[in-house]
């Protein structure tokens, strides 16, 4: 069974709501991570298992409304992606001041790649950004049928159906793949987190992402030295097309290809990959 690293779990108060935050490592150079659909922040943990905890600091959280322990921050289920970014920056500022940390960069996985870029944009693109299986131009590189399905589900508010789809996907695709490597306790914990998810918020977040165009993308053109693009060879074509576009658009970015499907980065991370991410972000 693979060893999971130690981490600190705490709650952060955001406008009266409790947000679940996870701290990995004991260094003073901060990397902030945005999880992907529909994983909680704790899912990043195995990637850091073989890295000296004194050499890095990684901070992440459970996206409110998704799988995890964070409380829902959206009033009347009125989803606004900007609130995720605002929340993340408040978390960063709090932990920077409390622990005397220096922010060095962002890591975004899947849905989280768009949030990572949005956060960096508000900080004038000062920081390096690692995008894993990027979903940046959802409206351009996703199939029409998938976009229409998500849009329809959002309009019809099929909350219960969405949650059932997430749980079914976990037990059919994810659980068999990781059962031998993950402890029963962690599997039970992730299952409990997914049960707590809000199906309507997840639907509306995907609706926002897959039906939007990234109007500010021109601002990062030719900023390749600030980006590291990673994707899996066997994942859905939409992810691969977006990764290819970002590589051509940025020019000069660092690149890595993984074997396996979309979940490979979290479930079975390639040995040394997270170390490469840390080295990339920490190198001036």
CSV table of C-alpha atoms in Angstrom, one decimal:
chain,number,residue,atom,x,y,z
A,1,UNK,CA,0.0,0.0,0.0
A,2,UNK,CA,1.4,3.4,-0.9
A,3,UNK,CA,2.3,5.7,1.9
A,4,UNK,CA,0.3,8.9,2.2
A,5,UNK,CA,2.2,11.9,3.6
A,6,UNK,CA,1.3,13.8,6.7
A,7,UNK,CA,-0.8,16.9,6.3
A,8,UNK,CA,-2.5,19.5,8.5
A,9,UNK,CA,-6.2,19.9,8.1
A,10,UNK,CA,-7.8,23.1,9.3
A,11,UNK,CA,-10.8,25.3,8.7
A,12,UNK,CA,-10.8,28.8,7.3
A,13,UNK,CA,-13.6,31.2,8.0
A,14,UNK,CA,-15.0,32.9,4.9
A,15,UNK,CA,-18.0,35.2,5.4
A,16,UNK,CA,-19.3,33.0,8.1
A,17,UNK,CA,-18.7,29.7,6.2
A,18,UNK,CA,-16.2,27.1,7.2
A,19,UNK,CA,-13.7,26.2,4.4
A,20,UNK,CA,-11.6,23.0,4.6
A,21,UNK,CA,-7.9,23.7,4.0
A,22,UNK,CA,-5.0,21.2,3.7
A,23,UNK,CA,-1.4,22.0,4.3
A,24,UNK,CA,1.4,19.8,2.9
A,25,UNK,CA,5.1,20.3,3.6
A,26,UNK,CA,7.0,22.5,6.0
A,27,UNK,CA,8.8,24.9,3.7
A,28,UNK,CA,8.3,28.6,3.4
A,29,UNK,CA,7.8,28.9,-0.4
A,30,UNK,CA,4.1,28.5,-1.1
A,31,UNK,CA,2.4,26.7,-4.0
A,32,UNK,CA,-1.4,26.9,-4.0
A,33,UNK,CA,-3.4,24.2,-5.6
A,34,UNK,CA,-6.9,24.2,-7.2
A,35,UNK,CA,-8.5,20.7,-7.3
A,36,UNK,CA,-10.4,19.3,-10.2
A,37,UNK,CA,-13.9,18.0,-10.7
A,38,UNK,CA,-15.1,16.5,-8.4
A,39,UNK,CA,-12.1,15.6,-6.2
A,40,UNK,CA,-11.5,17.1,-2.7
A,41,UNK,CA,-8.2,18.9,-2.0
A,42,UNK,CA,-6.9,15.9,0.0
A,43,UNK,CA,-6.6,14.0,-3.3
A,44,UNK,CA,-3.3,15.8,-4.0
A,45,UNK,CA,-1.7,14.0,-1.1
A,46,UNK,CA,-0.1,10.9,-2.8
A,47,UNK,CA,1.9,13.0,-5.3
A,48,UNK,CA,4.0,14.4,-2.4
A,49,UNK,CA,4.7,11.1,-0.7
A,50,UNK,CA,8.3,10.8,-1.7
A,51,UNK,CA,9.3,14.4,-1.3
A,52,UNK,CA,11.2,15.9,1.6
A,53,UNK,CA,8.5,17.8,3.5
A,54,UNK,CA,11.0,20.5,4.5
A,55,UNK,CA,11.6,21.4,0.8
A,56,UNK,CA,8.2,22.7,-0.1
A,57,UNK,CA,4.9,24.1,1.1
A,58,UNK,CA,1.6,23.2,-0.7
A,59,UNK,CA,-1.8,24.6,0.3
A,60,UNK,CA,-5.2,23.6,-1.1
A,61,UNK,CA,-8.8,23.4,-0.2
A,62,UNK,CA,-12.1,21.7,-0.8
A,63,UNK,CA,-14.1,23.7,-3.4
A,64,UNK,CA,-17.4,24.7,-1.8
A,65,UNK,CA,-20.3,22.7,-3.3
A,66,UNK,CA,-18.1,20.0,-4.5
A,67,UNK,CA,-16.7,16.9,-2.8
A,68,UNK,CA,-15.3,17.8,0.6
A,69,UNK,CA,-16.0,19.4,3.9
A,70,UNK,CA,-16.2,23.0,2.9
A,71,UNK,CA,-19.5,24.7,3.5
A,72,UNK,CA,-21.5,26.0,0.5
A,73,UNK,CA,-20.7,29.7,0.0
A,74,UNK,CA,-23.3,30.3,-2.7
A,75,UNK,CA,-26.6,31.9,-1.7
A,76,UNK,CA,-29.6,30.3,-3.3
A,77,UNK,CA,-27.2,28.1,-5.3
A,78,UNK,CA,-26.4,31.1,-7.5
A,79,UNK,CA,-23.0,29.9,-8.7
A,80,UNK,CA,-20.2,32.5,-9.3
A,81,UNK,CA,-16.8,31.2,-10.2
A,82,UNK,CA,-15.2,34.4,-9.1
A,83,UNK,CA,-16.0,33.5,-5.5
A,84,UNK,CA,-13.7,30.5,-5.8
A,85,UNK,CA,-10.9,32.8,-6.8
A,86,UNK,CA,-11.7,35.4,-4.2
A,87,UNK,CA,-11.8,32.7,-1.5
A,88,UNK,CA,-8.5,31.2,-2.7
A,89,UNK,CA,-6.7,34.6,-2.6
A,90,UNK,CA,-8.0,35.2,1.0
A,91,UNK,CA,-6.7,31.8,2.1
A,92,UNK,CA,-3.3,32.6,0.6
A,93,UNK,CA,-3.1,36.0,2.2
A,94,UNK,CA,-4.1,34.6,5.6
A,95,UNK,CA,-1.5,31.7,5.6
A,96,UNK,CA,1.2,34.0,4.1
A,97,UNK,CA,0.9,36.4,7.0
A,98,UNK,CA,0.4,33.7,9.7
A,99,UNK,CA,3.4,31.5,8.7
A,100,UNK,CA,5.6,34.1,6.9
A,101,UNK,CA,5.3,32.4,3.6
A,102,UNK,CA,6.2,33.6,0.1
A,103,UNK,CA,3.8,32.7,-2.7
A,104,UNK,CA,5.7,31.2,-5.6
A,105,UNK,CA,3.0,29.8,-7.9
A,106,UNK,CA,-0.2,27.9,-8.7
A,107,UNK,CA,-1.1,24.4,-9.6
A,108,UNK,CA,-4.4,23.7,-11.3
A,109,UNK,CA,-5.8,20.3,-12.1
A,110,UNK,CA,-8.6,20.0,-14.7
A,111,UNK,CA,-11.4,22.4,-13.7
A,112,UNK,CA,-8.8,24.0,-11.4
A,113,UNK,CA,-6.6,25.1,-14.3
A,114,UNK,CA,-9.0,27.9,-15.2
A,115,UNK,CA,-9.2,29.0,-11.6
A,116,UNK,CA,-5.4,29.0,-11.3
A,117,UNK,CA,-5.1,31.3,-14.3
A,118,UNK,CA,-7.9,33.6,-13.0
A,119,UNK,CA,-6.1,33.9,-9.6
A,120,UNK,CA,-2.8,34.6,-11.2
A,121,UNK,CA,-4.5,37.2,-13.5
A,122,UNK,CA,-5.6,39.2,-10.4
A,123,UNK,CA,-2.0,39.2,-9.2
A,124,UNK,CA,-0.8,40.6,-12.6
A,125,UNK,CA,0.6,37.2,-13.7
A,126,UNK,CA,3.5,37.5,-11.4
A,127,UNK,CA,3.7,33.8,-10.6
A,128,UNK,CA,4.4,30.5,-12.4
A,129,UNK,CA,1.4,28.3,-13.2
A,130,UNK,CA,1.3,24.5,-13.6
A,131,UNK,CA,-1.8,23.4,-15.6
A,132,UNK,CA,-2.7,19.7,-15.5
A,133,UNK,CA,-5.2,18.5,-18.1
A,134,UNK,CA,-6.2,22.1,-18.8
A,135,UNK,CA,-9.8,23.2,-19.3
A,136,UNK,CA,-9.3,26.8,-20.4
A,137,UNK,CA,-11.4,27.3,-23.5
A,138,UNK,CA,-14.3,25.0,-22.6
A,139,UNK,CA,-16.6,26.6,-25.1
A,140,UNK,CA,-14.2,25.9,-28.0
A,141,UNK,CA,-12.8,22.5,-27.4
A,142,UNK,CA,-15.6,20.5,-25.9
A,143,UNK,CA,-18.1,18.5,-27.9
A,144,UNK,CA,-21.5,20.1,-28.6
A,145,UNK,CA,-23.4,17.2,-27.1
A,146,UNK,CA,-21.5,17.4,-23.8
A,147,UNK,CA,-22.0,21.2,-23.5
A,148,UNK,CA,-25.8,20.9,-24.3
A,149,UNK,CA,-26.2,18.1,-21.7
A,150,UNK,CA,-24.5,20.2,-19.0
A,151,UNK,CA,-26.5,23.3,-19.9
A,152,UNK,CA,-29.8,21.4,-19.9
A,153,UNK,CA,-29.0,19.8,-16.6
A,154,UNK,CA,-28.2,23.2,-15.1
A,155,UNK,CA,-31.5,24.7,-16.4
A,156,UNK,CA,-33.5,21.7,-15.1
A,157,UNK,CA,-31.7,21.7,-11.7
A,158,UNK,CA,-31.2,18.0,-11.8
A,159,UNK,CA,-29.3,18.1,-8.5
A,160,UNK,CA,-29.9,14.5,-7.3
A,161,UNK,CA,-29.1,13.0,-10.7
A,162,UNK,CA,-25.7,14.8,-10.8
A,163,UNK,CA,-24.7,13.5,-7.4
A,164,UNK,CA,-25.6,9.9,-8.4
A,165,UNK,CA,-23.5,10.3,-11.5
A,166,UNK,CA,-20.5,11.4,-9.5
A,167,UNK,CA,-20.8,8.5,-7.0
A,168,UNK,CA,-21.4,6.0,-9.8
A,169,UNK,CA,-18.3,7.2,-11.6
A,170,UNK,CA,-16.2,7.0,-8.5
A,171,UNK,CA,-17.2,3.3,-7.8
A,172,UNK,CA,-17.1,2.2,-11.4
A,173,UNK,CA,-14.0,4.0,-12.6
A,174,UNK,CA,-12.0,5.3,-9.7
A,175,UNK,CA,-12.5,2.9,-6.8
A,176,UNK,CA,-11.3,-0.3,-8.6
A,177,UNK,CA,-8.2,1.5,-9.9
A,178,UNK,CA,-7.0,2.8,-6.5
A,179,UNK,CA,-8.3,0.2,-4.0
A,180,UNK,CA,-5.0,-1.6,-3.7
A,181,UNK,CA,-3.0,1.5,-3.2
A,182,UNK,CA,-5.2,3.6,-0.9
A,183,UNK,CA,-6.2,2.8,2.6
A,184,UNK,CA,-9.8,1.8,3.3
A,185,UNK,CA,-10.0,4.8,5.6
A,186,UNK,CA,-9.1,7.3,2.9
A,187,UNK,CA,-11.5,5.6,0.4
A,188,UNK,CA,-14.3,5.9,3.0
A,189,UNK,CA,-13.4,9.5,3.6
A,190,UNK,CA,-13.5,10.4,-0.1
A,191,UNK,CA,-16.8,8.7,-0.4
A,192,UNK,CA,-18.2,10.7,2.5
A,193,UNK,CA,-16.9,13.9,0.9
A,194,UNK,CA,-18.6,13.1,-2.5
A,195,UNK,CA,-21.9,12.4,-0.7
A,196,UNK,CA,-21.7,15.9,0.8
A,197,UNK,CA,-21.4,17.5,-2.7
A,198,UNK,CA,-24.1,19.8,-4.0
A,199,UNK,CA,-25.2,18.4,-7.4
A,200,UNK,CA,-26.6,21.7,-8.6
A,201,UNK,CA,-23.4,23.7,-7.8
A,202,UNK,CA,-21.3,21.1,-9.7
A,203,UNK,CA,-23.7,21.2,-12.7
A,204,UNK,CA,-23.6,25.0,-12.8
A,205,UNK,CA,-19.9,25.2,-12.4
A,206,UNK,CA,-19.5,22.9,-15.4
A,207,UNK,CA,-22.1,24.9,-17.3
A,208,UNK,CA,-20.0,28.0,-16.7
A,209,UNK,CA,-16.8,26.4,-17.7
A,210,UNK,CA,-17.9,24.4,-20.8
A,211,UNK,CA,-19.9,27.2,-22.3
A,212,UNK,CA,-17.5,30.0,-21.8
A,213,UNK,CA,-14.7,31.6,-23.8
A,214,UNK,CA,-11.5,32.9,-22.2
A,215,UNK,CA,-11.6,36.5,-23.4
A,216,UNK,CA,-8.4,37.4,-21.5
A,217,UNK,CA,-6.3,34.6,-22.9
A,218,UNK,CA,-4.4,37.1,-25.1
A,219,UNK,CA,-2.8,38.5,-22.0
A,220,UNK,CA,-0.8,35.3,-21.5
A,221,UNK,CA,0.2,34.8,-25.1
A,222,UNK,CA,4.0,34.0,-25.3
A,223,UNK,CA,4.3,33.8,-21.5
A,224,UNK,CA,5.6,30.2,-21.9
A,225,UNK,CA,8.4,30.6,-19.4
A,226,UNK,CA,5.7,30.9,-16.7
A,227,UNK,CA,3.7,27.8,-17.6
A,228,UNK,CA,4.1,24.0,-17.2
A,229,UNK,CA,1.5,22.0,-19.2
A,230,UNK,CA,0.8,18.4,-18.2
A,231,UNK,CA,-1.8,16.0,-19.7
A,232,UNK,CA,-2.5,12.3,-20.0
A,233,UNK,CA,-2.2,10.5,-23.3
A,234,UNK,CA,-5.4,8.5,-23.0
A,235,UNK,CA,-7.8,11.1,-21.6
A,236,UNK,CA,-10.8,12.5,-23.3
A,237,UNK,CA,-9.9,14.3,-26.6
A,238,UNK,CA,-11.2,17.7,-25.3
A,239,UNK,CA,-8.4,17.7,-22.6
A,240,UNK,CA,-5.7,16.8,-25.2
A,241,UNK,CA,-6.9,19.4,-27.7
A,242,UNK,CA,-6.8,22.1,-25.0
A,243,UNK,CA,-3.4,21.1,-23.9
A,244,UNK,CA,-2.1,21.2,-27.5
A,245,UNK,CA,-3.7,24.6,-28.0
A,246,UNK,CA,-2.1,26.0,-24.8
A,247,UNK,CA,1.3,24.7,-25.9
A,248,UNK,CA,1.1,26.4,-29.3
A,249,UNK,CA,-0.3,29.6,-27.8
A,250,UNK,CA,2.1,30.1,-24.9
A,251,UNK,CA,5.4,29.1,-26.7
A,252,UNK,CA,8.3,27.9,-24.7
A,253,UNK,CA,6.4,26.3,-21.9
A,254,UNK,CA,7.6,23.2,-20.0
A,255,UNK,CA,5.7,20.1,-21.0
A,256,UNK,CA,5.1,16.6,-19.7
A,257,UNK,CA,2.9,13.7,-21.0
A,258,UNK,CA,1.5,11.0,-18.7
A,259,UNK,CA,0.4,7.5,-19.5
A,260,UNK,CA,-3.1,6.6,-18.6
A,261,UNK,CA,-6.4,8.4,-18.3
A,262,UNK,CA,-7.5,11.8,-17.0
A,263,UNK,CA,-7.3,10.7,-13.3
A,264,UNK,CA,-3.7,9.5,-13.6
A,265,UNK,CA,-2.2,12.7,-12.1
A,266,UNK,CA,-4.0,12.2,-8.8
A,267,UNK,CA,-4.6,8.5,-8.5
A,268,UNK,CA,-1.3,7.1,-9.8
A,269,UNK,CA,1.1,10.0,-10.1
A,270,UNK,CA,4.3,9.3,-12.0
A,271,UNK,CA,7.3,9.0,-9.8
A,272,UNK,CA,9.2,12.3,-9.6
A,273,UNK,CA,6.4,14.3,-11.3
A,274,UNK,CA,5.4,16.4,-8.3
A,275,UNK,CA,9.1,17.1,-7.6
A,276,UNK,CA,9.4,18.4,-11.2
A,277,UNK,CA,6.5,20.7,-10.5
A,278,UNK,CA,8.0,22.0,-7.3
A,279,UNK,CA,11.4,22.6,-9.1
A,280,UNK,CA,9.7,24.4,-12.0
A,281,UNK,CA,7.8,26.8,-9.7
A,282,UNK,CA,10.7,27.4,-7.3
A,283,UNK,CA,13.3,28.1,-10.1
A,284,UNK,CA,13.6,31.8,-10.8
